mmCIF file of C-alpha atoms in Angstrom:
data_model
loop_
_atom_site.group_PDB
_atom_site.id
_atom_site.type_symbol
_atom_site.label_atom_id
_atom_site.label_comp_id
_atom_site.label_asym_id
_atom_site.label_seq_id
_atom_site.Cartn_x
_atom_site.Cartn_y
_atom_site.Cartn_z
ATOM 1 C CA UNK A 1 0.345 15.279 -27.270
ATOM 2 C CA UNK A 2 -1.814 14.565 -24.472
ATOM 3 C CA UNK A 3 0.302 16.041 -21.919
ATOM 4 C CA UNK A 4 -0.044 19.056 -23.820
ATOM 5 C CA UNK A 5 -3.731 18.782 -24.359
ATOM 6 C CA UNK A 6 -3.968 18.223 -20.800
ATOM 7 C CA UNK A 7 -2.460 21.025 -19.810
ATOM 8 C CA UNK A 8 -4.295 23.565 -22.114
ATOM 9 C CA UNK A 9 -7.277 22.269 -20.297
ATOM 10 C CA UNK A 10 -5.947 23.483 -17.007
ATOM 11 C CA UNK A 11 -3.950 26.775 -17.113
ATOM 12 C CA UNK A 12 -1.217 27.146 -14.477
ATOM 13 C CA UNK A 13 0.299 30.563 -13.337
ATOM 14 C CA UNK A 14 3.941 30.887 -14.065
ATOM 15 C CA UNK A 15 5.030 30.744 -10.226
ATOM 16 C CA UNK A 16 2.882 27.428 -9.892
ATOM 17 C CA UNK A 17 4.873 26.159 -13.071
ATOM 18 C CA UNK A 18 7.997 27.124 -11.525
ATOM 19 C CA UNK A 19 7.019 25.253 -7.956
ATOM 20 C CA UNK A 20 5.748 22.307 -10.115
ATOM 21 C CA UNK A 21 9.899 21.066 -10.429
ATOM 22 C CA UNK A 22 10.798 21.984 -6.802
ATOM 23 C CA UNK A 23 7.735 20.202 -5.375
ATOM 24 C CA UNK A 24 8.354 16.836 -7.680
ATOM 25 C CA UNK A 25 11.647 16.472 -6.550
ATOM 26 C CA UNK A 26 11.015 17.059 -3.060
ATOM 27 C CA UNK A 27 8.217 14.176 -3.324
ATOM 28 C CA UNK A 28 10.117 12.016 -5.258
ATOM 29 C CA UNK A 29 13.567 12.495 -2.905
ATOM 30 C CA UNK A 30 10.417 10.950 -0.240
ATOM 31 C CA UNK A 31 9.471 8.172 -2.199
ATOM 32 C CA UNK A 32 13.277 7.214 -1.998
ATOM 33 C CA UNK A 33 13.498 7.347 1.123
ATOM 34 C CA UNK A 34 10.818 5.293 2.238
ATOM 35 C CA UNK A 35 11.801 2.977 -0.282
ATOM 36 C CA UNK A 36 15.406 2.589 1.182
ATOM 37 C CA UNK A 37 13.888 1.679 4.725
ATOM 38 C CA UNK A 38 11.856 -1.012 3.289
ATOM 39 C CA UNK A 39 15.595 -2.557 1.265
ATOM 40 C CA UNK A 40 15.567 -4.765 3.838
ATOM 41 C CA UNK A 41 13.099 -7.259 2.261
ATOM 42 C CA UNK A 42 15.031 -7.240 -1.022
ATOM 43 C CA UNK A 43 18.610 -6.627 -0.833
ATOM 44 C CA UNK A 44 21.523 -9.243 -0.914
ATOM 45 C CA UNK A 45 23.188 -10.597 2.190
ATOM 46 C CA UNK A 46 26.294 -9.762 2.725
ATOM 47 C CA UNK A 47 28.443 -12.667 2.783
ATOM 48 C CA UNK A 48 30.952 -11.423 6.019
ATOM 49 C CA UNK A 49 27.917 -10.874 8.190
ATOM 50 C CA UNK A 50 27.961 -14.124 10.761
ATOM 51 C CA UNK A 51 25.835 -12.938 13.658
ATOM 52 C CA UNK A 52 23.768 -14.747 15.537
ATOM 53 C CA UNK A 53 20.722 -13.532 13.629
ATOM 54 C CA UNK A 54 21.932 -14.354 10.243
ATOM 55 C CA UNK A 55 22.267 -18.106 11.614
ATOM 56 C CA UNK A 56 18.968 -18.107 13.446
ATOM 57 C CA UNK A 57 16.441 -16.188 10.586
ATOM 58 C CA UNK A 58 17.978 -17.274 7.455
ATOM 59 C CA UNK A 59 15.726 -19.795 6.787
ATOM 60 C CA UNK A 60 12.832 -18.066 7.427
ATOM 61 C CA UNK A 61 10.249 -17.655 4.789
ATOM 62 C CA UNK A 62 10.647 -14.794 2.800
ATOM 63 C CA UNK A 63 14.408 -14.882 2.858
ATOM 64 C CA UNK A 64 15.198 -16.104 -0.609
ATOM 65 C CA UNK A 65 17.705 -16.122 -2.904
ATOM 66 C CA UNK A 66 19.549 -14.177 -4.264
ATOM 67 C CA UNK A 67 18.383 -11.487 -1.911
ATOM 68 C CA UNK A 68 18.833 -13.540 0.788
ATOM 69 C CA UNK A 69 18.233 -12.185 5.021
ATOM 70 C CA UNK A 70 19.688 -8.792 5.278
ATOM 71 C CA UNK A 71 18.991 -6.645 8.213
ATOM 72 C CA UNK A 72 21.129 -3.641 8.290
ATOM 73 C CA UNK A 73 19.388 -1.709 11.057
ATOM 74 C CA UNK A 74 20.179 -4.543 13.115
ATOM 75 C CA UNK A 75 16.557 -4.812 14.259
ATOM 76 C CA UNK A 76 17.178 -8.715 14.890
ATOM 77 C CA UNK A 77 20.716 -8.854 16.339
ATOM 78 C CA UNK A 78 20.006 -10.628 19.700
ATOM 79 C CA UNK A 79 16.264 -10.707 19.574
ATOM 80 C CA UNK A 80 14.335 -13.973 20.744
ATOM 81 C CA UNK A 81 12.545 -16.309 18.114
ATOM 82 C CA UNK A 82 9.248 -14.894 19.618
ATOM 83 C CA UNK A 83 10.399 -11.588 19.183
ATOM 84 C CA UNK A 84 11.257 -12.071 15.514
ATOM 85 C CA UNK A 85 7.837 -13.395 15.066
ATOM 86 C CA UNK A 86 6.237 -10.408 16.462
ATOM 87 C CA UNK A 87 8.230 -8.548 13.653
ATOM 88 C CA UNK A 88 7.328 -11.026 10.991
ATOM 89 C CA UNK A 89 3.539 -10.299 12.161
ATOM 90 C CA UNK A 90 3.964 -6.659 11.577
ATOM 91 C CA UNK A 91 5.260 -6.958 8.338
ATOM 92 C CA UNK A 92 2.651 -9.385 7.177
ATOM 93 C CA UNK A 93 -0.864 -6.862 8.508
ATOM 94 C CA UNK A 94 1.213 -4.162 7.209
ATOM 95 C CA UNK A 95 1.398 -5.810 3.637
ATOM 96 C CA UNK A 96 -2.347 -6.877 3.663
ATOM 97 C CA UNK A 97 -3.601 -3.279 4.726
ATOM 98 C CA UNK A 98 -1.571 -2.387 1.523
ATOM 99 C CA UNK A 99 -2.900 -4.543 -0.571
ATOM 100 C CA UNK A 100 -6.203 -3.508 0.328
ATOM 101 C CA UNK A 101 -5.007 0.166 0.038
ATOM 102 C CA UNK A 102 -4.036 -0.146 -3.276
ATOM 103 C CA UNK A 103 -7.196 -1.843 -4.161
ATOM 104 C CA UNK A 104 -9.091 0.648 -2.837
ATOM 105 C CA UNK A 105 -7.559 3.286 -4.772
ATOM 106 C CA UNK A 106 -8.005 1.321 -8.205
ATOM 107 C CA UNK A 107 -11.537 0.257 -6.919
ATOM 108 C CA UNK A 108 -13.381 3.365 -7.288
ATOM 109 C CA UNK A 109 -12.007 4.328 -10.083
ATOM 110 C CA UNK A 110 -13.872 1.466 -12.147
ATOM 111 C CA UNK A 111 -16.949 0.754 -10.052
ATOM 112 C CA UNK A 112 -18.721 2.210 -6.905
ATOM 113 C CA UNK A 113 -21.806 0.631 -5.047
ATOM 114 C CA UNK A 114 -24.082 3.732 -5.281
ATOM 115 C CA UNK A 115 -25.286 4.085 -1.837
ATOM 116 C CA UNK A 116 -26.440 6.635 0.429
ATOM 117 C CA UNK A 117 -23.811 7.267 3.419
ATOM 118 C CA UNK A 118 -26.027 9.316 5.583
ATOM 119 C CA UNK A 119 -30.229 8.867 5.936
ATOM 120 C CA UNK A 120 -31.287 12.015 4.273
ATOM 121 C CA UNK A 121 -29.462 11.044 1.310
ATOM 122 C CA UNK A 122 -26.956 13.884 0.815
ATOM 123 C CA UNK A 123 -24.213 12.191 0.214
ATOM 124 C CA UNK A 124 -23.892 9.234 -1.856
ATOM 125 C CA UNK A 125 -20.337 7.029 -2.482
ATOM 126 C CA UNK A 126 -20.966 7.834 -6.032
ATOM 127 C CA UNK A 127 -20.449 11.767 -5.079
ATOM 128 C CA UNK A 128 -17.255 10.828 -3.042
ATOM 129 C CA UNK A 129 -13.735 11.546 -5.101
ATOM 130 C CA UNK A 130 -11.000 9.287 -5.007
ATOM 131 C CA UNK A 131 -7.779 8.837 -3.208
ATOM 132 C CA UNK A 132 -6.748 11.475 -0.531
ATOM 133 C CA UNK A 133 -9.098 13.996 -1.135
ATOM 134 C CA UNK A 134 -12.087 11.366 0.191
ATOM 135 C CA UNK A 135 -10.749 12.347 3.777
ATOM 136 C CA UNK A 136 -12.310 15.630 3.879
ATOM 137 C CA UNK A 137 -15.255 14.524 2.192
ATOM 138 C CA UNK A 138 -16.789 11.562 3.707
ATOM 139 C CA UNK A 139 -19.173 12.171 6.093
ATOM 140 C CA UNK A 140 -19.243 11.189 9.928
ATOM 141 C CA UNK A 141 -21.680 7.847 9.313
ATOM 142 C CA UNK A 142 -19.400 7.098 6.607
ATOM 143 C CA UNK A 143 -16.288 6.936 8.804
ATOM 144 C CA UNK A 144 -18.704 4.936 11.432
ATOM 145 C CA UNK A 145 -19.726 2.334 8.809
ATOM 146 C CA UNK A 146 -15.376 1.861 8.284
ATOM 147 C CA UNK A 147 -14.595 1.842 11.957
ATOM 148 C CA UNK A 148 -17.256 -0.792 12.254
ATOM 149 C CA UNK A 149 -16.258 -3.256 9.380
ATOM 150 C CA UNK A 150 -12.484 -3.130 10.434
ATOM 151 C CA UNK A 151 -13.768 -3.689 13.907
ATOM 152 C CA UNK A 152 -15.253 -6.573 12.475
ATOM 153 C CA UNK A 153 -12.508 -8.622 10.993
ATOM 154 C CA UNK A 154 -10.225 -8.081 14.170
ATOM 155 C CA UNK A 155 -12.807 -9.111 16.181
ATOM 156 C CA UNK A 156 -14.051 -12.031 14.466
ATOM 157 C CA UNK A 157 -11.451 -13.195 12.026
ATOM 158 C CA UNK A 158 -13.142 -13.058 8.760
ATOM 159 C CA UNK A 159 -11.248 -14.080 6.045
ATOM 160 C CA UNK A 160 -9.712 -16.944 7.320
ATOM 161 C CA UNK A 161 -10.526 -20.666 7.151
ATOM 162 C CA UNK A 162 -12.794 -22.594 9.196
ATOM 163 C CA UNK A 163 -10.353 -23.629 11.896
ATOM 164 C CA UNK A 164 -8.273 -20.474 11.468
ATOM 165 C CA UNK A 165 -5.667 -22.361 9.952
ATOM 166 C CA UNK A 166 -4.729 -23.409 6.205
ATOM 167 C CA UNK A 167 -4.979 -27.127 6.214
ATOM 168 C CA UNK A 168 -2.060 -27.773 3.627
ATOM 169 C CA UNK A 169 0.911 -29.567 3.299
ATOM 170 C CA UNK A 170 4.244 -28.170 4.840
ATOM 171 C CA UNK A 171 5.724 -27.283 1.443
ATOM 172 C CA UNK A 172 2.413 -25.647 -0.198
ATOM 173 C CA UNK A 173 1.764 -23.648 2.868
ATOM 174 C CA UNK A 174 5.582 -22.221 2.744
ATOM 175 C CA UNK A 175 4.865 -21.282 -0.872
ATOM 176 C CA UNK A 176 1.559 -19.321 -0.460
ATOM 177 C CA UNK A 177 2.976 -17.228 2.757
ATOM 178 C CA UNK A 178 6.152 -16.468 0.895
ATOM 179 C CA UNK A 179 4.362 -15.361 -1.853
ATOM 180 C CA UNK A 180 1.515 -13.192 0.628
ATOM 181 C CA UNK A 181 4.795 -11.551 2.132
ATOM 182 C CA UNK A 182 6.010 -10.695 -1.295
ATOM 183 C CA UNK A 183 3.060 -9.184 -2.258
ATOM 184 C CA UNK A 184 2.526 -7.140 0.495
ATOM 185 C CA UNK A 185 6.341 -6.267 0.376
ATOM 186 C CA UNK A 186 5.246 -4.986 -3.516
ATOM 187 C CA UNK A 187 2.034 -3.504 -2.380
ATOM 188 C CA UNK A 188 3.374 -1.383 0.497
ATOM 189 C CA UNK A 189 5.916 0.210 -2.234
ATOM 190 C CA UNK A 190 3.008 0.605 -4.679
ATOM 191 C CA UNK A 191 0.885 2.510 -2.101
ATOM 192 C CA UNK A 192 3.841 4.848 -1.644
ATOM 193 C CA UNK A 193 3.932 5.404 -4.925
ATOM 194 C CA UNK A 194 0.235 6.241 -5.143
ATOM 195 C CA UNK A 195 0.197 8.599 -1.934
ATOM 196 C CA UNK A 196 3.371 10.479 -3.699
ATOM 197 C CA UNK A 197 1.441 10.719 -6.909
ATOM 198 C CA UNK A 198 -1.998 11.372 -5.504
ATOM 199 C CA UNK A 199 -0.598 14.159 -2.874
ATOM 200 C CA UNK A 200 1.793 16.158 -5.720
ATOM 201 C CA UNK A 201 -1.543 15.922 -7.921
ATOM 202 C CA UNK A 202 -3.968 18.065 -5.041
ATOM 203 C CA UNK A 203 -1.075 20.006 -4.727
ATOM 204 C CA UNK A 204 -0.377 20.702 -7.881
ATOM 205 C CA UNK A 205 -3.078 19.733 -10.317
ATOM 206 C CA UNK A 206 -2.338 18.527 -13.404
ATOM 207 C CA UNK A 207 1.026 18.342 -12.991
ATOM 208 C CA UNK A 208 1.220 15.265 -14.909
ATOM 209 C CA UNK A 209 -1.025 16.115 -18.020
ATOM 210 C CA UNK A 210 -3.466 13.055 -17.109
ATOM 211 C CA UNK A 211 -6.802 13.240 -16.541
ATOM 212 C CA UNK A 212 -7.155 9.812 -14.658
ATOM 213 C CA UNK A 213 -5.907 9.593 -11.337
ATOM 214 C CA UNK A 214 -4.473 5.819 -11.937
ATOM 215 C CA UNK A 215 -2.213 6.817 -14.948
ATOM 216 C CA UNK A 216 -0.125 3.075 -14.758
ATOM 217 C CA UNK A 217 -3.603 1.397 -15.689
ATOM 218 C CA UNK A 218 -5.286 3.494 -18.490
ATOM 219 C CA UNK A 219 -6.720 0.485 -19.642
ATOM 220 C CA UNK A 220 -9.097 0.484 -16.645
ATOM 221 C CA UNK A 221 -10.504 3.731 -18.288
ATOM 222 C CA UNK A 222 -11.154 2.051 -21.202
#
């Protein structure tokens, strides 16, 4: 099989094998964790719950049926419209930085722009590995040049429209942020995913008898 192939390629002690169980769960047990805290955007509401909240939010977008508003931290028990919207705001930069995340992790593994990151040439994005272990092994100019570009968009709003606003009707603008908060709902469990995968992997390499780092998409290999 090619787990088995895989793993005649890279020879493991028999303590690392042992560790290689303990570790996965230990991630995994992680995973589910985070992924309980973020149940709020997708679990049911219960039906005895009549706080103020549930009458003031639960027509917001992104509430929909059949999961409904559900808020069992009671983050928004009490809070102010404005203060809800400063939560809502959150939640939508946190699902676009994940979206880009997970872009940039299936990015490089298909294409890179070939440039140099520092004048004498000595390192190149081509040279750079993927995922986590980048961190240690981009150089100082290359962190400046990502400082710089995010400085960028805050600063100037790139990415928007024109005006800064959509210029849509009511209904079609409802649709397309429900559907951006969905996606970056989706997104910020797929880069958890990723991290958990991508972290067990440089501590344990090879655990999972794949070569590619984005085993979900081996098409993208292809």
């Amino acid at each position: 099989t090619m787990a088995t192939a895989a793993s005649a390629k890279r020879p493991q002690s028999k303590n690392c094998q042992n560790s290689i169980p303990k570790f996965a769960t230990m991630m995994k047990l992680a995973v589910l964790a985070a992924m309980a805290g973020s149940a709020a955007a997708f679990a049911p509401a219960p039906m005895a719950k009549t706080t103020s909240a549930l009458n003031s939010f639960e027509d917001e977008i992104g509430a929909l049926p059949p999961v409904g508003f559900w808020d069992p931290a009671g983050l928004s028990d009490g809070i102010s419209q404005e203060k809800f919207d400063e939560y809502r705001l959150a939640e939508l930069k946190h699902g676009r930085v994940a979206q880009m995340a997970v872009l940039g992790y299936i990015a490089p593994e298909t294409y890179r722009f070939g440039y140099d990151l520092t004048p004498d040439g000595s390192v190149n994005t081509n040279d750079l590995p993927n995922g986590i272990a980048a961190i240690n092994a981009l150089p100082f100019l290359g962190w400046v040049q990502i400082v710089a570009f995010v400085g960028c968009v805050e600063t100037y709003g790139w990415f928007t429209s024109p005006t800064g606003v959509l210029d849509l009707p009511d209904d079609i603008l409802a649709k397309r942020q429900t559907a951006e908060l969905q996606h970056g709902r989706l997104a910020m469990l797929a880069f958890l995913e990723l991290i958990r995968h991508d972290s067990q992997n440089l501590a344990v390499p090879g655990f999972d008898g794949y070569d590619n780092l984005i085993t979900g998409l081996p098409f993208i290999y292809n």
